[in-house]
Amino acid sequence: MEHPATPPQLSRDLLDMMARGVSVIVSACGHDLTPSVMRALGSQISASGDLVTVYLGRRPSAQLLRDVATSGRMAVVFSEPSSHRTVQLKTRRARLREARPEDAAVLQRYLLAMQQELDRIGFGPAFVSAMFAHPLDDVVAVEFTPDEAFDQTPGPRAGQALGGAVA
């Protein structure tokens, strides 16, 4: 399959949900198709949605990071725990980089957003802080431009490709 010339255009509402700070699960696979999956420690979305950065712990995500470094392929699911509203992005062009000092503010903002989101379903801030605690020098940023996007909210539209004009 060829790379699309432009990334899928997601609705403003979806971009806002993803940028707000919701659950982010990252997956890839090796050459033998063995999957690797890990919860991200944070994310950042450009205003237009054409640049996405997810943050992973280096040690717990070692296999996933090797798989992404080898193939450039990755799928990322953004899901709002309180509503199960979910979008999946796929790329064939993911790039790894070390987390930078300026990423600390992004990770802190994400932590606060997740504390609010998970509080809605009964998980307190201490639990959420422990879940996302990670030293910055052990964090890897993975940047990508989405090639494909899919609605993965449970229901009749689950699996449907997304790509309408930005509202």
PDB file of N, CA, C and O in Angstrom, residues 10-22 43 45-49 78 80 85 87 113 166-167:
ATOM      1  N   LEU A  10      -9.164  14.888  10.465  1.00  0.00           N
ATOM      2  CA  LEU A  10     -10.084  14.520  11.537  1.00  0.00           C
ATOM      3  C   LEU A  10     -10.904  15.732  11.937  1.00  0.00           C
ATOM      4  O   LEU A  10     -10.452  16.874  11.799  1.00  0.00           O
ATOM      5  N   SER A  11     -12.085  15.475  12.460  1.00  0.00           N
ATOM      6  CA  SER A  11     -12.961  16.575  12.886  1.00  0.00           C
ATOM      7  C   SER A  11     -12.323  17.321  14.052  1.00  0.00           C
ATOM      8  O   SER A  11     -11.524  16.762  14.808  1.00  0.00           O
ATOM      9  N   ARG A  12     -12.656  18.575  14.185  1.00  0.00           N
ATOM     10  CA  ARG A  12     -12.160  19.399  15.295  1.00  0.00           C
ATOM     11  C   ARG A  12     -12.520  18.747  16.625  1.00  0.00           C
ATOM     12  O   ARG A  12     -11.718  18.717  17.565  1.00  0.00           O
ATOM     13  N   ASP A  13     -13.703  18.198  16.722  1.00  0.00           N
ATOM     14  CA  ASP A  13     -14.165  17.551  17.950  1.00  0.00           C
ATOM     15  C   ASP A  13     -13.261  16.365  18.325  1.00  0.00           C
ATOM     16  O   ASP A  13     -12.888  16.212  19.483  1.00  0.00           O
ATOM     17  N   LEU A  14     -12.905  15.547  17.341  1.00  0.00           N
ATOM     18  CA  LEU A  14     -12.014  14.409  17.620  1.00  0.00           C
ATOM     19  C   LEU A  14     -10.618  14.889  18.004  1.00  0.00           C
ATOM     20  O   LEU A  14     -10.002  14.357  18.941  1.00  0.00           O
ATOM     21  N   LEU A  15     -10.097  15.887  17.276  1.00  0.00           N
ATOM     22  CA  LEU A  15      -8.773  16.418  17.604  1.00  0.00           C
ATOM     23  C   LEU A  15      -8.757  16.996  19.016  1.00  0.00           C
ATOM     24  O   LEU A  15      -7.800  16.796  19.765  1.00  0.00           O
ATOM     25  N   ASP A  16      -9.830  17.690  19.386  1.00  0.00           N
ATOM     26  CA  ASP A  16      -9.910  18.254  20.739  1.00  0.00           C
ATOM     27  C   ASP A  16      -9.918  17.153  21.789  1.00  0.00           C
ATOM     28  O   ASP A  16      -9.281  17.272  22.829  1.00  0.00           O
ATOM     29  N   MET A  17     -10.670  16.064  21.541  1.00  0.00           N
ATOM     30  CA  MET A  17     -10.700  14.948  22.490  1.00  0.00           C
ATOM     31  C   MET A  17      -9.298  14.359  22.639  1.00  0.00           C
ATOM     32  O   MET A  17      -8.830  14.123  23.746  1.00  0.00           O
ATOM     33  N   MET A  18      -8.610  14.123  21.521  1.00  0.00           N
ATOM     34  CA  MET A  18      -7.282  13.520  21.566  1.00  0.00           C
ATOM     35  C   MET A  18      -6.289  14.453  22.258  1.00  0.00           C
ATOM     36  O   MET A  18      -5.441  13.996  23.025  1.00  0.00           O
ATOM     37  N   ALA A  19      -6.382  15.740  22.002  1.00  0.00           N
ATOM     38  CA  ALA A  19      -5.449  16.705  22.573  1.00  0.00           C
ATOM     39  C   ALA A  19      -5.704  16.952  24.053  1.00  0.00           C
ATOM     40  O   ALA A  19      -4.795  17.348  24.782  1.00  0.00           O
ATOM     41  N   ARG A  20      -6.934  16.730  24.499  1.00  0.00           N
ATOM     42  CA  ARG A  20      -7.307  16.987  25.892  1.00  0.00           C
ATOM     43  C   ARG A  20      -6.536  16.091  26.846  1.00  0.00           C
ATOM     44  O   ARG A  20      -6.279  16.447  27.981  1.00  0.00           O
ATOM     45  N   GLY A  21      -6.173  14.899  26.397  1.00  0.00           N
ATOM     46  CA  GLY A  21      -5.504  13.950  27.285  1.00  0.00           C
ATOM     47  C   GLY A  21      -6.444  12.836  27.657  1.00  0.00           C
ATOM     48  O   GLY A  21      -7.191  12.948  28.622  1.00  0.00           O
ATOM     49  N   VAL A  22      -6.461  11.796  26.860  1.00  0.00           N
ATOM     50  CA  VAL A  22      -7.289  10.620  27.105  1.00  0.00           C
ATOM     51  C   VAL A  22      -6.366   9.401  27.065  1.00  0.00           C
ATOM     52  O   VAL A  22      -5.184   9.506  26.761  1.00  0.00           O
ATOM     53  N   SER A  43       0.760  12.228  25.455  1.00  0.00           N
ATOM     54  CA  SER A  43       0.641  12.452  24.020  1.00  0.00           C
ATOM     55  C   SER A  43       0.528  13.939  23.750  1.00  0.00           C
ATOM     56  O   SER A  43       0.179  14.725  24.638  1.00  0.00           O
ATOM     57  N   ILE A  45      -0.789  16.446  20.278  1.00  0.00           N
ATOM     58  CA  ILE A  45      -1.365  16.471  18.940  1.00  0.00           C
ATOM     59  C   ILE A  45      -1.234  17.883  18.393  1.00  0.00           C
ATOM     60  O   ILE A  45      -1.622  18.839  19.062  1.00  0.00           O
ATOM     61  N   SER A  46      -0.737  18.020  17.182  1.00  0.00           N
ATOM     62  CA  SER A  46      -0.695  19.356  16.567  1.00  0.00           C
ATOM     63  C   SER A  46      -2.124  19.817  16.294  1.00  0.00           C
ATOM     64  O   SER A  46      -3.049  19.006  16.205  1.00  0.00           O
ATOM     65  N   ALA A  47      -2.310  21.114  16.133  1.00  0.00           N
ATOM     66  CA  ALA A  47      -3.649  21.674  15.935  1.00  0.00           C
ATOM     67  C   ALA A  47      -4.354  21.057  14.738  1.00  0.00           C
ATOM     68  O   ALA A  47      -5.567  20.832  14.758  1.00  0.00           O
ATOM     69  N   SER A  48      -3.608  20.743  13.696  1.00  0.00           N
ATOM     70  CA  SER A  48      -4.219  20.172  12.488  1.00  0.00           C
ATOM     71  C   SER A  48      -4.269  18.648  12.525  1.00  0.00           C
ATOM     72  O   SER A  48      -4.874  18.034  11.646  1.00  0.00           O
ATOM     73  N   GLY A  49      -3.624  18.037  13.513  1.00  0.00           N
ATOM     74  CA  GLY A  49      -3.630  16.583  13.628  1.00  0.00           C
ATOM     75  C   GLY A  49      -2.626  15.890  12.726  1.00  0.00           C
ATOM     76  O   GLY A  49      -2.595  14.666  12.662  1.00  0.00           O
ATOM     77  N   PHE A  78      -6.640   6.289  20.843  1.00  0.00           N
ATOM     78  CA  PHE A  78      -6.999   7.327  21.811  1.00  0.00           C
ATOM     79  C   PHE A  78      -8.427   7.029  22.251  1.00  0.00           C
ATOM     80  O   PHE A  78      -9.330   6.981  21.405  1.00  0.00           O
ATOM     81  N   GLU A  80     -11.503   7.777  25.317  1.00  0.00           N
ATOM     82  CA  GLU A  80     -12.003   8.525  26.464  1.00  0.00           C
ATOM     83  C   GLU A  80     -12.651   7.521  27.415  1.00  0.00           C
ATOM     84  O   GLU A  80     -13.741   7.001  27.104  1.00  0.00           O
ATOM     85  N   ARG A  85     -15.507   6.638  23.798  1.00  0.00           N
ATOM     86  CA  ARG A  85     -15.279   7.226  22.476  1.00  0.00           C
ATOM     87  C   ARG A  85     -13.816   6.978  22.106  1.00  0.00           C
ATOM     88  O   ARG A  85     -12.905   7.324  22.869  1.00  0.00           O
ATOM     89  N   VAL A  87     -10.686   6.580  18.868  1.00  0.00           N
ATOM     90  CA  VAL A  87     -10.180   6.719  17.498  1.00  0.00           C
ATOM     91  C   VAL A  87      -8.840   6.003  17.421  1.00  0.00           C
ATOM     92  O   VAL A  87      -8.058   6.015  18.374  1.00  0.00           O
ATOM     93  N   ALA A 113      -4.671  15.898  33.053  1.00  0.00           N
ATOM     94  CA  ALA A 113      -5.875  15.575  32.278  1.00  0.00           C
ATOM     95  C   ALA A 113      -6.353  14.161  32.582  1.00  0.00           C
ATOM     96  O   ALA A 113      -7.556  13.912  32.732  1.00  0.00           O
ATOM     97  N   VAL A 166     -11.871  18.952   8.295  1.00  0.00           N
ATOM     98  CA  VAL A 166     -11.848  19.515   9.636  1.00  0.00           C
ATOM     99  C   VAL A 166     -12.996  20.489   9.766  1.00  0.00           C
ATOM    100  O   VAL A 166     -13.170  21.372   8.941  1.00  0.00           O
ATOM    101  N   ALA A 167     -13.790  20.310  10.799  1.00  0.00           N
ATOM    102  CA  ALA A 167     -14.961  21.174  11.015  1.00  0.00           C
ATOM    103  C   ALA A 167     -14.567  22.437  11.735  1.00  0.00           C
ATOM    104  O   ALA A 167     -13.646  22.499  12.461  1.00  0.00           O
TER     105      ALA A 167
END
